Structure formats: C-alpha cells, structure tokens
C-alpha cells in the first residue's frame, strides 16, 4: 500500500505540474491533486465521432506476503504498441493510478460469497488539462465458494454516465459467461463512432448459445446533462441544503462529501458540479478519493472531493482550513463555514426553492431526463437573473477583441444583496474563465476597423 501511495502521489504531481519536472517529489510530499486546465468542465462532454473509450482494464485483488490484498491490473484492452517515449510514460502513470481508484476503500478485503455489484466513476486530469473518466463496475465473478470482487474499468474522455452504465451492464452479462466473450463486444464498440446527441449507434455482438445480439446505445439529446443524475442528489438532500452547497461551490470553497457507497459519491458530486452550468468547476475535483490520499483535505486551495463515510473521524482530525462537509447518507451538513444561509440573495433563493420543491411534489415527473431538465433550468435561470447582463458590459475594440467592464457590470444591478454576491462571484476563477471566453467570441466584421 505504501509503495502504491508513493506512485499515486508522483502521478498527481505529474498531472498537476503542467509539463514541469515532477521528479523532485519525495514520499513525504503532500499529494498534489489535479487542478485541471482553466476552462475545463468537471462534467465533460465531447462531439460525436470520437472513440467510445481508450482502455478497458480489469482490476483484481492479489494477495500480498503480509496477507493483505492489493489491486492490480490483470487485463488491458487494447494493448498499445509502438508508443513514443512520452506517450509510454504517460500510459504507465495512468495504469499505475487506475487500481487505487477502482478500490479506493483500501486493502481491507477478504474472499466473500455475495456482493451486490456497484457502478461508480472517477476523474483523472492530464498535463494538458484534458480529463479522463473511469467508469467502473465492481462485481463478484460467477462461481462457487468464496471469491474476490473485481472491477471492470472503462477509461474514456467522453462524459456520458448513462451510456457507459449500459455498456458495463453488457460487460457484466458477458463476464458471467466468460472473459473471452467480452473482447469481441469491446472491439465492436471501439470501432463504432460516438453518436451525436439524441442519436443511436448499434453494436453487433455474438454470445454463445444466444446468437448475435444487436445492442442499441442512445446518447441523450441534452449534451450538457448526459453525465448527470440530479435525482441522486434530490433523494439524499433537501432543496435547502442543496442551495447551501451550490452557494459554497459558486464561491469556490472547499467541499467534502461523505457516503459509504462509491456510486452515491460519484453521482452526487457530478450533480453538484453540474449545478454551476454554464460555469465550470476548474479546481481539484475527485469524486472518489483513494484512502491513501485523505490528506488532500488539508489543501489550502478549493476542492470538491468524495470520501467514504468510514473515514469520517480521520477527516475531522486533519488540520484543514474552513470547509463544508456534507453527509450524503444522513442528509445533513456536518461542518459549515457558517454564512451559507446568507450567500444567495433571499428573493432568488426563494424562487429556486419553489422550483426544487415543485419538482419534489410533482408526481407526474418520472424520467431522469425530465428531472435533469427541471433542476438545470432553475439554476440556469438564477445565473441569467444574476449575470445575464454581462454581454452589454464588454467593450469591443475595432480589432474585434473585447474588454469586460467589471465595475459598471456590478453597478448595473439594483438589488443590494445581488450586488454583494456579484462582487464576490466576479473574483472567482469560474467567472474569469467564462468572461475570457466571452471576450474572444465576437468575430470582427469585414470592412470595419
């Protein structure tokens, strides 16, 4: 475990170094977690036509001489050959990191006879700021007697949790027959283009004794919500608490989420990050934090991390700065800064509460897509009301470049409580990144300037 922690620390430093030499890291160096390139989305989504995935790996538990079990990659598809030196080094670091995220709950495992399979995801950030998502299915292989669980992990830069959950269903179904049946299915998937929003791709797959199956994979119409399940958040937290969390995330504070199930952690943290749309969380973002990186909570910079409930006492004992600690199992806030109730303007906060409570009381809403649309609309409208006038406060030069007029932008808001929040929000990284993009977005008109 110590050896693996050292590797993962080195990996984090490599990821966070933006191409600088990370070789000076020592074992006692605090872990440096991935910061993400400025402007990179936490819930990433990409255009059609890309590969569905980069790798499928199987992570199994191997017994060590001291009696403990450590996660190791026992299968990798595809095997990459003829990689350049830099590519090979990056691949090795990635493959060293994956096992800890597939079994983030440490090495206290023993052979078992029953285990309910679970689905969760994690995020890794590359030196160029691009993010890879690991979609995981932890399951117990078929058989008799005591066995150890294993994790099937699909690494992709495409953010679409629902789609990959269905792919993992197919992987699990084939695993109960034979590992050999998984390979042709994944090969067919890899050769298929990622569909456009709202479109379907059909994969042919042969299963012994069942014949050829046609598997349809449909991408949701709303691309920015395809990695999100707001229902998971609403089932565990009251609308009031969700707004406290949203306000803290909006001001880029430190947020710690606790739950025992990895699926709950990953779903809820992705949902919280998605509440910020059209803005993006560009700081440390680890939906499932491996046990050996718990001291990440001591970082002075903003972060959003998920930790298993069994580690609560260790987290509380850490010498960390102010943070919001949320218990997703108990539906409560364990530790707060204290001003969460006052961050959002009262009128706008009440409007959002009404929208969220209307969803909770509306028995006609059944699908996750409908829930996602309703919740997202409430938060988008909040931002429209607060900052929707930003476009009229960009001063355009003759060359087509824009310059944001922050002072007049803030003064244009009549409400004192809105103006107070706005003055804090314009200082955040997420607002700065948004405005940087807006300042570039005007195309110079021909014949002028």
Short mmCIF file of C-alpha atoms in Angstrom, two decimals:
data_model
loop_
_atom_site.label_atom_id
_atom_site.label_comp_id
_atom_site.label_asym_id
_atom_site.label_seq_id
_atom_site.Cartn_x
_atom_site.Cartn_y
_atom_site.Cartn_z
CA UNK A 1 0.00 0.00 0.00
CA UNK A 2 2.83 2.45 0.86
CA UNK A 3 4.51 1.75 -2.47
CA UNK A 4 1.26 2.37 -4.34
CA UNK A 5 0.62 5.59 -2.41
CA UNK A 6 4.06 6.84 -3.41
CA UNK A 7 3.29 6.05 -7.05
CA UNK A 8 -0.06 7.79 -6.92
CA UNK A 9 1.46 10.87 -5.30
CA UNK A 10 4.02 11.02 -8.11
CA UNK A 11 1.19 10.61 -10.62
CA UNK A 12 -0.74 13.53 -9.10
CA UNK A 13 2.36 15.73 -9.21
CA UNK A 14 2.88 14.73 -12.84
CA UNK A 15 -0.73 15.64 -13.60
CA UNK A 16 -0.68 18.95 -11.74
CA UNK A 17 2.72 20.12 -12.99
CA UNK A 18 1.52 21.48 -16.38
CA UNK A 19 4.50 19.82 -18.05
CA UNK A 20 7.14 20.84 -15.47
CA UNK A 21 9.54 18.36 -13.98
CA UNK A 22 7.79 16.48 -11.18
CA UNK A 23 10.76 14.29 -10.39
CA UNK A 24 11.65 16.04 -7.14
CA UNK A 25 8.70 14.50 -5.32
CA UNK A 26 9.55 12.65 -2.13
CA UNK A 27 7.43 10.17 -0.25
CA UNK A 28 6.58 12.72 2.45
CA UNK A 29 5.49 15.35 -0.07
CA UNK A 30 1.79 16.27 0.39
CA UNK A 31 -0.21 14.92 -2.52
CA UNK A 32 -0.76 17.43 -5.28
CA UNK A 33 -4.08 16.72 -6.89
CA UNK A 34 -5.06 17.55 -10.45
CA UNK A 35 -6.12 21.15 -10.90
CA UNK A 36 -7.47 20.87 -14.43
CA UNK A 37 -6.82 23.26 -17.25
CA UNK A 38 -8.60 26.55 -16.94
CA UNK A 39 -11.96 26.34 -18.63
CA UNK A 40 -12.13 22.56 -18.45
CA UNK A 41 -15.55 21.22 -17.43
CA UNK A 42 -15.99 18.91 -14.46
CA UNK A 43 -18.79 17.11 -16.26
CA UNK A 44 -17.11 16.79 -19.63
CA UNK A 45 -18.83 16.13 -22.92
CA UNK A 46 -17.44 15.92 -26.43
CA UNK A 47 -18.51 15.92 -30.05
CA UNK A 48 -19.64 12.90 -31.99
CA UNK A 49 -17.32 10.63 -33.93
CA UNK A 50 -14.65 10.00 -31.29
CA UNK A 51 -13.68 6.59 -29.95
CA UNK A 52 -16.05 5.41 -27.23
CA UNK A 53 -13.13 4.58 -24.97
CA UNK A 54 -9.35 4.43 -24.69
CA UNK A 55 -8.97 1.36 -22.50
CA UNK A 56 -10.88 -1.39 -20.79
CA UNK A 57 -8.95 -2.71 -17.81
CA UNK A 58 -9.80 -5.38 -15.25
CA UNK A 59 -8.50 -4.72 -11.75
CA UNK A 60 -8.28 -7.74 -9.44
CA UNK A 61 -7.22 -8.14 -5.82
CA UNK A 62 -3.93 -10.01 -5.38
CA UNK A 63 -2.83 -11.44 -2.04
CA UNK A 64 0.45 -9.96 -0.77
CA UNK A 65 3.02 -11.66 1.53
CA UNK A 66 1.62 -9.80 4.57
CA UNK A 67 -1.84 -11.29 3.96
CA UNK A 68 -3.45 -8.12 2.63
CA UNK A 69 -4.88 -7.77 -0.85
CA UNK A 70 -3.72 -5.12 -3.30
CA UNK A 71 -5.49 -4.09 -6.53
CA UNK A 72 -3.60 -4.95 -9.71
CA UNK A 73 -4.46 -4.67 -13.41
CA UNK A 74 -4.87 -8.21 -14.73
CA UNK A 75 -6.30 -7.41 -18.19
CA UNK A 76 -5.94 -4.47 -20.56
CA UNK A 77 -7.60 -3.86 -23.92
CA UNK A 78 -6.28 -2.66 -26.26
CA UNK A 79 -2.59 -3.22 -25.69
CA UNK A 80 -0.79 -0.21 -27.10
CA UNK A 81 2.35 -0.80 -29.16
CA UNK A 82 4.87 1.46 -30.87
CA UNK A 83 4.21 4.32 -28.46
CA UNK A 84 6.65 7.22 -28.30
CA UNK A 85 8.65 7.54 -25.08
CA UNK A 86 6.49 10.35 -23.68
CA UNK A 87 3.28 8.51 -24.57
CA UNK A 88 4.54 5.31 -22.97
CA UNK A 89 5.48 7.11 -19.74
CA UNK A 90 2.07 8.77 -19.57
CA UNK A 91 0.32 5.45 -20.18
CA UNK A 92 2.36 3.79 -17.41
CA UNK A 93 1.43 6.51 -14.93
CA UNK A 94 -2.23 6.22 -15.90
CA UNK A 95 -2.19 2.44 -15.48
CA UNK A 96 -0.46 2.80 -12.10
CA UNK A 97 -3.15 5.18 -10.86
CA UNK A 98 -6.24 3.27 -12.02
CA UNK A 99 -6.15 0.40 -9.45
CA UNK A 100 -6.31 2.76 -6.46
CA UNK A 101 -9.38 4.47 -7.87
CA UNK A 102 -11.05 1.15 -8.62
CA UNK A 103 -10.52 0.10 -4.98
CA UNK A 104 -10.32 3.49 -3.19
CA UNK A 105 -11.55 1.93 0.05
CA UNK A 106 -8.12 0.49 0.89
CA UNK A 107 -6.92 -3.10 1.04
CA UNK A 108 -9.08 -4.49 3.84
CA UNK A 109 -10.68 -7.15 1.67
CA UNK A 110 -11.26 -10.85 2.16
CA UNK A 111 -12.85 -13.50 -0.08
CA UNK A 112 -16.67 -13.39 0.03
CA UNK A 113 -19.62 -15.35 -1.31
CA UNK A 114 -22.06 -12.49 -2.00
CA UNK A 115 -21.57 -8.96 -3.29
CA UNK A 116 -24.02 -6.55 -4.92
CA UNK A 117 -22.34 -5.08 -7.97
CA UNK A 118 -21.93 -1.31 -7.97
CA UNK A 119 -21.25 1.34 -10.59
CA UNK A 120 -19.22 4.50 -9.98
CA UNK A 121 -16.81 6.81 -11.78
CA UNK A 122 -13.66 8.78 -11.15
CA UNK A 123 -11.82 11.59 -12.93
CA UNK A 124 -8.13 11.99 -13.78
CA UNK A 125 -6.56 15.13 -15.24
CA UNK A 126 -3.73 15.10 -17.78
CA UNK A 127 -0.81 17.53 -18.01
CA UNK A 128 -2.61 19.37 -20.82
CA UNK A 129 -5.69 19.79 -18.61
CA UNK A 130 -7.83 17.27 -20.50
CA UNK A 131 -9.80 14.93 -18.29
CA UNK A 132 -10.25 11.20 -18.48
CA UNK A 133 -13.18 9.48 -16.80
CA UNK A 134 -13.01 5.99 -15.37
CA UNK A 135 -16.39 4.21 -15.49
CA UNK A 136 -16.29 1.30 -13.06
CA UNK A 137 -18.39 -1.79 -12.39
CA UNK A 138 -17.32 -3.67 -9.27
CA UNK A 139 -18.73 -7.20 -9.26
CA UNK A 140 -18.22 -10.71 -7.95
CA UNK A 141 -17.35 -13.18 -10.72
CA UNK A 142 -19.70 -16.14 -11.09
CA UNK A 143 -18.65 -19.31 -9.34
CA UNK A 144 -18.97 -21.28 -6.13
CA UNK A 145 -17.43 -20.69 -2.74
CA UNK A 146 -15.58 -17.58 -1.56
CA UNK A 147 -14.25 -15.23 -4.24
CA UNK A 148 -12.81 -11.75 -4.51
CA UNK A 149 -14.58 -8.90 -6.31
CA UNK A 150 -13.02 -7.39 -9.40
CA UNK A 151 -13.52 -4.10 -11.22
CA UNK A 152 -14.12 -3.57 -14.92
CA UNK A 153 -13.00 -0.02 -15.68
CA UNK A 154 -13.56 1.78 -18.97
CA UNK A 155 -11.28 4.81 -19.46
CA UNK A 156 -12.75 7.44 -21.77
CA UNK A 157 -12.55 11.19 -22.33
CA UNK A 158 -16.29 11.14 -23.11
CA UNK A 159 -18.68 12.17 -20.36
CA UNK A 160 -21.89 10.16 -20.55
CA UNK A 161 -22.56 8.16 -17.41
CA UNK A 162 -25.87 6.64 -18.54
CA UNK A 163 -24.42 5.35 -21.79
CA UNK A 164 -21.38 3.78 -20.12
CA UNK A 165 -23.55 2.23 -17.39
CA UNK A 166 -25.41 0.37 -20.13
CA UNK A 167 -22.08 -0.72 -21.67
CA UNK A 168 -20.98 -2.01 -18.25
CA UNK A 169 -24.28 -3.95 -17.99
CA UNK A 170 -23.29 -5.75 -21.18
CA UNK A 171 -19.75 -6.34 -19.88
CA UNK A 172 -21.09 -7.81 -16.63
CA UNK A 173 -23.52 -10.07 -18.52
CA UNK A 174 -20.66 -11.42 -20.60
CA UNK A 175 -18.36 -11.80 -17.61
CA UNK A 176 -20.77 -14.31 -16.09
CA UNK A 177 -20.29 -16.43 -19.24
CA UNK A 178 -16.58 -15.99 -19.96
CA UNK A 179 -13.92 -13.28 -20.16
CA UNK A 180 -13.39 -14.34 -23.78
CA UNK A 181 -16.87 -13.07 -24.73
CA UNK A 182 -16.06 -9.55 -23.56
CA UNK A 183 -13.27 -8.92 -26.07
CA UNK A 184 -15.29 -9.01 -29.34
CA UNK A 185 -18.00 -6.81 -27.80
CA UNK A 186 -15.47 -4.16 -26.74
CA UNK A 187 -13.71 -4.42 -30.11
CA UNK A 188 -17.02 -3.74 -31.88
CA UNK A 189 -17.66 -0.80 -29.54
CA UNK A 190 -14.20 0.64 -30.15
CA UNK A 191 -14.73 0.51 -33.91
CA UNK A 192 -18.05 2.39 -33.63
CA UNK A 193 -18.19 6.20 -33.67
CA UNK A 194 -19.57 8.01 -30.61
CA UNK A 195 -23.09 9.15 -31.58
CA UNK A 196 -24.24 12.76 -31.77
CA UNK A 197 -26.68 13.98 -29.07
CA UNK A 198 -30.03 12.22 -29.46
CA UNK A 199 -28.63 9.67 -31.93
CA UNK A 200 -28.20 5.90 -31.59
CA UNK A 201 -25.37 3.55 -32.51
CA UNK A 202 -26.00 -0.18 -32.90
CA UNK A 203 -23.35 -2.74 -31.89
CA UNK A 204 -23.49 -6.34 -33.13
CA UNK A 205 -22.32 -8.88 -30.58
CA UNK A 206 -22.25 -12.68 -30.66
CA UNK A 207 -22.89 -14.62 -27.45
CA UNK A 208 -22.55 -18.45 -27.38
CA UNK A 209 -25.94 -20.17 -27.09
CA UNK A 210 -27.73 -16.84 -27.63
CA UNK A 211 -26.54 -15.95 -31.11
CA UNK A 212 -25.94 -12.45 -32.45
CA UNK A 213 -27.38 -9.59 -30.40
CA UNK A 214 -27.97 -6.03 -31.55
CA UNK A 215 -27.22 -3.57 -28.75
CA UNK A 216 -28.52 -0.03 -29.19
CA UNK A 217 -26.73 2.79 -27.38
CA UNK A 218 -28.54 6.13 -27.44
CA UNK A 219 -26.99 9.42 -26.40
CA UNK A 220 -29.27 11.92 -24.57
CA UNK A 221 -30.46 14.96 -26.50
CA UNK A 222 -29.19 17.41 -23.85
CA UNK A 223 -25.40 17.08 -24.11
CA UNK A 224 -24.51 19.14 -21.04
CA UNK A 225 -26.65 16.90 -18.80
CA UNK A 226 -25.56 13.49 -20.05
CA UNK A 227 -23.10 12.92 -17.22
CA UNK A 228 -25.59 13.99 -14.56
CA UNK A 229 -28.20 12.37 -12.33
CA UNK A 230 -29.80 15.16 -10.27
CA UNK A 231 -32.26 12.64 -8.81
CA UNK A 232 -29.39 11.13 -6.81
CA UNK A 233 -28.84 14.49 -5.10
CA UNK A 234 -32.54 15.19 -4.51
CA UNK A 235 -33.06 11.78 -2.92
CA UNK A 236 -30.42 12.49 -0.27
CA UNK A 237 -30.52 16.21 0.45
CA UNK A 238 -33.28 18.75 0.99
CA UNK A 239 -33.57 21.60 -1.52
CA UNK A 240 -32.47 23.97 1.26
CA UNK A 241 -29.20 22.09 1.81
CA UNK A 242 -28.62 21.77 -1.94
CA UNK A 243 -28.72 25.57 -2.18
CA UNK A 244 -26.20 25.89 0.67
CA UNK A 245 -23.86 23.55 -1.21
CA UNK A 246 -24.46 25.37 -4.50
CA UNK A 247 -23.65 28.72 -2.87
CA UNK A 248 -20.40 27.35 -1.44
CA UNK A 249 -19.40 25.85 -4.81
CA UNK A 250 -20.26 29.12 -6.53
CA UNK A 251 -17.75 30.93 -4.30
CA UNK A 252 -15.18 28.18 -4.94
CA UNK A 253 -14.85 26.94 -1.40
CA UNK A 254 -13.61 23.56 -0.15
CA UNK A 255 -16.33 20.87 -0.28
CA UNK A 256 -16.14 17.37 1.18
CA UNK A 257 -18.90 14.82 0.54
CA UNK A 258 -19.27 11.67 2.62
CA UNK A 259 -21.11 8.44 1.79
CA UNK A 260 -20.28 4.77 2.08
CA UNK A 261 -21.32 3.78 -1.44
CA UNK A 262 -18.95 4.81 -4.22
CA UNK A 263 -21.88 5.16 -6.63
CA UNK A 264 -23.55 7.72 -4.34
CA UNK A 265 -20.36 9.77 -4.05
CA UNK A 266 -19.66 9.92 -7.77
CA UNK A 267 -23.28 10.61 -8.79
CA UNK A 268 -23.83 13.36 -6.23
CA UNK A 269 -20.54 15.17 -6.85
CA UNK A 270 -21.08 15.15 -10.62
CA UNK A 271 -24.54 16.60 -9.93
CA UNK A 272 -23.20 19.39 -7.69
CA UNK A 273 -20.61 20.36 -10.33
CA UNK A 274 -23.36 20.42 -12.98
CA UNK A 275 -25.43 22.90 -10.93
CA UNK A 276 -22.83 25.53 -11.85
CA UNK A 277 -23.61 25.34 -15.60
CA UNK A 278 -22.88 27.41 -17.73
CA UNK A 279 -19.89 27.99 -15.44
CA UNK A 280 -17.42 25.23 -14.66
CA UNK A 281 -15.53 23.94 -11.64
CA UNK A 282 -11.86 24.14 -12.64
CA UNK A 283 -10.20 23.28 -9.32
CA UNK A 284 -9.33 19.96 -7.68
CA UNK A 285 -12.15 17.54 -8.45
CA UNK A 286 -12.02 13.95 -7.15
CA UNK A 287 -15.45 12.29 -6.88
CA UNK A 288 -13.94 9.20 -5.21
CA UNK A 289 -10.80 9.89 -3.17
CA UNK A 290 -8.49 6.90 -2.50
CA UNK A 291 -7.85 6.22 1.17
CA UNK A 292 -4.12 6.93 0.96
CA UNK A 293 -4.83 10.46 -0.33
CA UNK A 294 -7.06 11.57 2.55
CA UNK A 295 -4.67 14.37 3.45
CA UNK A 296 -5.86 16.10 0.28
CA UNK A 297 -8.40 17.77 2.59
CA UNK A 298 -5.51 19.80 4.04
CA UNK A 299 -5.01 21.62 0.72
CA UNK A 300 -5.48 25.40 1.08
CA UNK A 301 -6.91 25.70 -2.44
CA UNK A 302 -10.54 24.99 -3.48
CA UNK A 303 -11.50 21.34 -3.93
CA UNK A 304 -14.53 19.11 -4.35
CA UNK A 305 -13.90 15.55 -3.12
CA UNK A 306 -15.86 12.44 -2.15
CA UNK A 307 -14.74 10.30 0.81
CA UNK A 308 -16.19 7.10 2.21
CA UNK A 309 -18.04 7.54 5.50
CA UNK A 310 -15.78 5.06 7.31
CA UNK A 311 -13.01 7.68 7.14
CA UNK A 312 -15.04 10.49 8.75
CA UNK A 313 -13.07 10.54 12.01
CA UNK A 314 -9.75 10.68 10.16
CA UNK A 315 -11.06 13.55 8.04
CA UNK A 316 -12.22 15.51 11.09
CA UNK A 317 -8.81 15.05 12.72
CA UNK A 318 -6.98 16.60 9.75
CA UNK A 319 -5.62 20.15 10.21
CA UNK A 320 -7.75 21.54 7.39
CA UNK A 321 -8.93 25.03 6.66
CA UNK A 322 -12.61 26.00 6.53
CA UNK A 323 -14.64 23.51 4.52
CA UNK A 324 -18.23 22.43 4.00
CA UNK A 325 -18.59 18.75 4.99
CA UNK A 326 -21.75 17.07 3.72
CA UNK A 327 -23.13 13.73 4.95
CA UNK A 328 -24.99 12.29 1.96
CA UNK A 329 -26.19 9.26 3.97
CA UNK A 330 -27.76 11.30 6.79
CA UNK A 331 -28.83 14.17 4.53
CA UNK A 332 -27.11 16.80 6.68
CA UNK A 333 -24.16 19.16 6.88
CA UNK A 334 -21.56 18.05 9.44
CA UNK A 335 -19.38 21.14 9.32
CA UNK A 336 -20.05 24.53 7.75
CA UNK A 337 -18.39 27.92 7.43
CA UNK A 338 -21.48 29.50 8.99
CA UNK A 339 -22.62 32.03 6.41
CA UNK A 340 -24.20 29.60 3.91
CA UNK A 341 -27.71 30.91 4.61
CA UNK A 342 -26.74 34.48 3.66
CA UNK A 343 -24.70 33.90 0.47
CA UNK A 344 -27.59 33.79 -2.03
CA UNK A 345 -29.95 36.80 -2.34
CA UNK A 346 -33.18 36.00 -0.50
CA UNK A 347 -35.54 36.56 -3.43
CA UNK A 348 -33.55 34.44 -5.88
CA UNK A 349 -33.02 31.75 -3.25
CA UNK A 350 -36.78 31.54 -2.60
CA UNK A 351 -37.50 31.26 -6.32
CA UNK A 352 -35.10 28.32 -6.61
CA UNK A 353 -36.56 26.67 -3.51
CA UNK A 354 -40.03 26.91 -5.04
CA UNK A 355 -38.75 25.31 -8.27
CA UNK A 356 -36.99 22.46 -6.44
CA UNK A 357 -39.93 21.83 -4.11
CA UNK A 358 -42.30 21.86 -7.08
CA UNK A 359 -40.22 19.06 -8.56
CA UNK A 360 -40.38 17.11 -5.29
CA UNK A 361 -44.16 17.45 -5.17
CA UNK A 362 -44.78 16.74 -8.85
CA UNK A 363 -45.80 13.12 -9.19
CA UNK A 364 -46.03 13.45 -12.96
CA UNK A 365 -42.25 13.70 -13.34
CA UNK A 366 -40.88 10.21 -13.85
CA UNK A 367 -37.82 10.14 -16.09
CA UNK A 368 -34.33 11.20 -15.07
CA UNK A 369 -34.20 13.37 -18.22
CA UNK A 370 -37.24 15.34 -17.04
CA UNK A 371 -35.75 15.75 -13.56
CA UNK A 372 -32.44 16.89 -15.05
CA UNK A 373 -34.16 19.44 -17.28
CA UNK A 374 -36.26 20.90 -14.46
CA UNK A 375 -33.40 21.20 -11.98
CA UNK A 376 -30.94 22.59 -14.53
CA UNK A 377 -33.47 25.18 -15.68
CA UNK A 378 -33.87 26.51 -12.11
CA UNK A 379 -30.13 27.09 -11.70
CA UNK A 380 -29.59 28.44 -15.22
CA UNK A 381 -32.35 30.97 -14.57
CA UNK A 382 -30.60 32.00 -11.35
CA UNK A 383 -27.45 32.83 -13.33
CA UNK A 384 -29.47 34.59 -16.02
CA UNK A 385 -31.02 36.82 -13.35
CA UNK A 386 -27.67 37.47 -11.65
CA UNK A 387 -25.18 37.84 -14.52
CA UNK A 388 -27.27 37.71 -17.71
CA UNK A 389 -26.41 41.33 -18.50
CA UNK A 390 -22.67 40.63 -18.87
CA UNK A 391 -22.77 40.94 -22.70
CA UNK A 392 -23.67 44.63 -22.60
CA UNK A 393 -20.63 45.34 -20.41
CA UNK A 394 -18.00 44.04 -22.83
CA UNK A 395 -16.36 46.93 -24.64
CA UNK A 396 -15.34 45.88 -28.14
CA UNK A 397 -12.26 47.26 -29.89
CA UNK A 398 -12.00 47.81 -33.60
CA UNK A 399 -9.88 44.67 -33.93
CA UNK A 400 -12.75 42.61 -32.54
CA UNK A 401 -11.20 41.97 -29.11
CA UNK A 402 -13.37 42.61 -26.07
CA UNK A 403 -12.67 44.15 -22.66
CA UNK A 404 -15.03 43.37 -19.77
CA UNK A 405 -16.09 46.38 -17.70
CA UNK A 406 -16.37 44.82 -14.25
CA UNK A 407 -17.20 47.99 -12.31
CA UNK A 408 -20.14 49.06 -14.47
CA UNK A 409 -21.32 45.44 -14.66
CA UNK A 410 -21.66 45.24 -10.87
CA UNK A 411 -23.14 48.75 -10.55
CA UNK A 412 -25.85 47.88 -13.08
CA UNK A 413 -27.50 45.54 -10.54
CA UNK A 414 -30.12 47.39 -8.48
CA UNK A 415 -30.56 44.85 -5.66
CA UNK A 416 -28.02 45.33 -2.84
CA UNK A 417 -27.98 41.62 -1.95
CA UNK A 418 -27.43 40.64 -5.60
CA UNK A 419 -24.69 43.24 -5.96
CA UNK A 420 -22.98 41.96 -2.81
CA UNK A 421 -22.89 38.40 -4.20
CA UNK A 422 -21.86 39.61 -7.65
CA UNK A 423 -18.80 41.42 -6.27
CA UNK A 424 -17.61 38.11 -4.80
CA UNK A 425 -18.56 36.00 -7.81
CA UNK A 426 -16.66 38.16 -10.34
CA UNK A 427 -13.46 37.36 -8.41
CA UNK A 428 -13.85 33.60 -8.84
CA UNK A 429 -11.87 31.56 -11.29
CA UNK A 430 -15.02 30.21 -12.95
CA UNK A 431 -16.36 33.69 -13.74
CA UNK A 432 -12.96 34.88 -15.02
CA UNK A 433 -12.73 31.90 -17.37
CA UNK A 434 -16.27 32.47 -18.61
CA UNK A 435 -15.55 36.14 -19.35
CA UNK A 436 -12.23 35.33 -21.05
CA UNK A 437 -14.15 33.15 -23.49
CA UNK A 438 -16.83 35.82 -23.96
CA UNK A 439 -14.18 38.44 -24.75
CA UNK A 440 -12.91 36.23 -27.61
CA UNK A 441 -16.27 35.22 -29.00
CA UNK A 442 -17.03 38.22 -31.20
CA UNK A 443 -15.98 37.82 -34.83
CA UNK A 444 -14.63 41.06 -36.35
CA UNK A 445 -16.94 42.32 -39.11
CA UNK A 446 -15.34 42.68 -42.53
CA UNK A 447 -14.73 46.19 -43.73
CA UNK A 448 -14.71 47.66 -40.21
CA UNK A 449 -11.75 48.70 -38.07
#
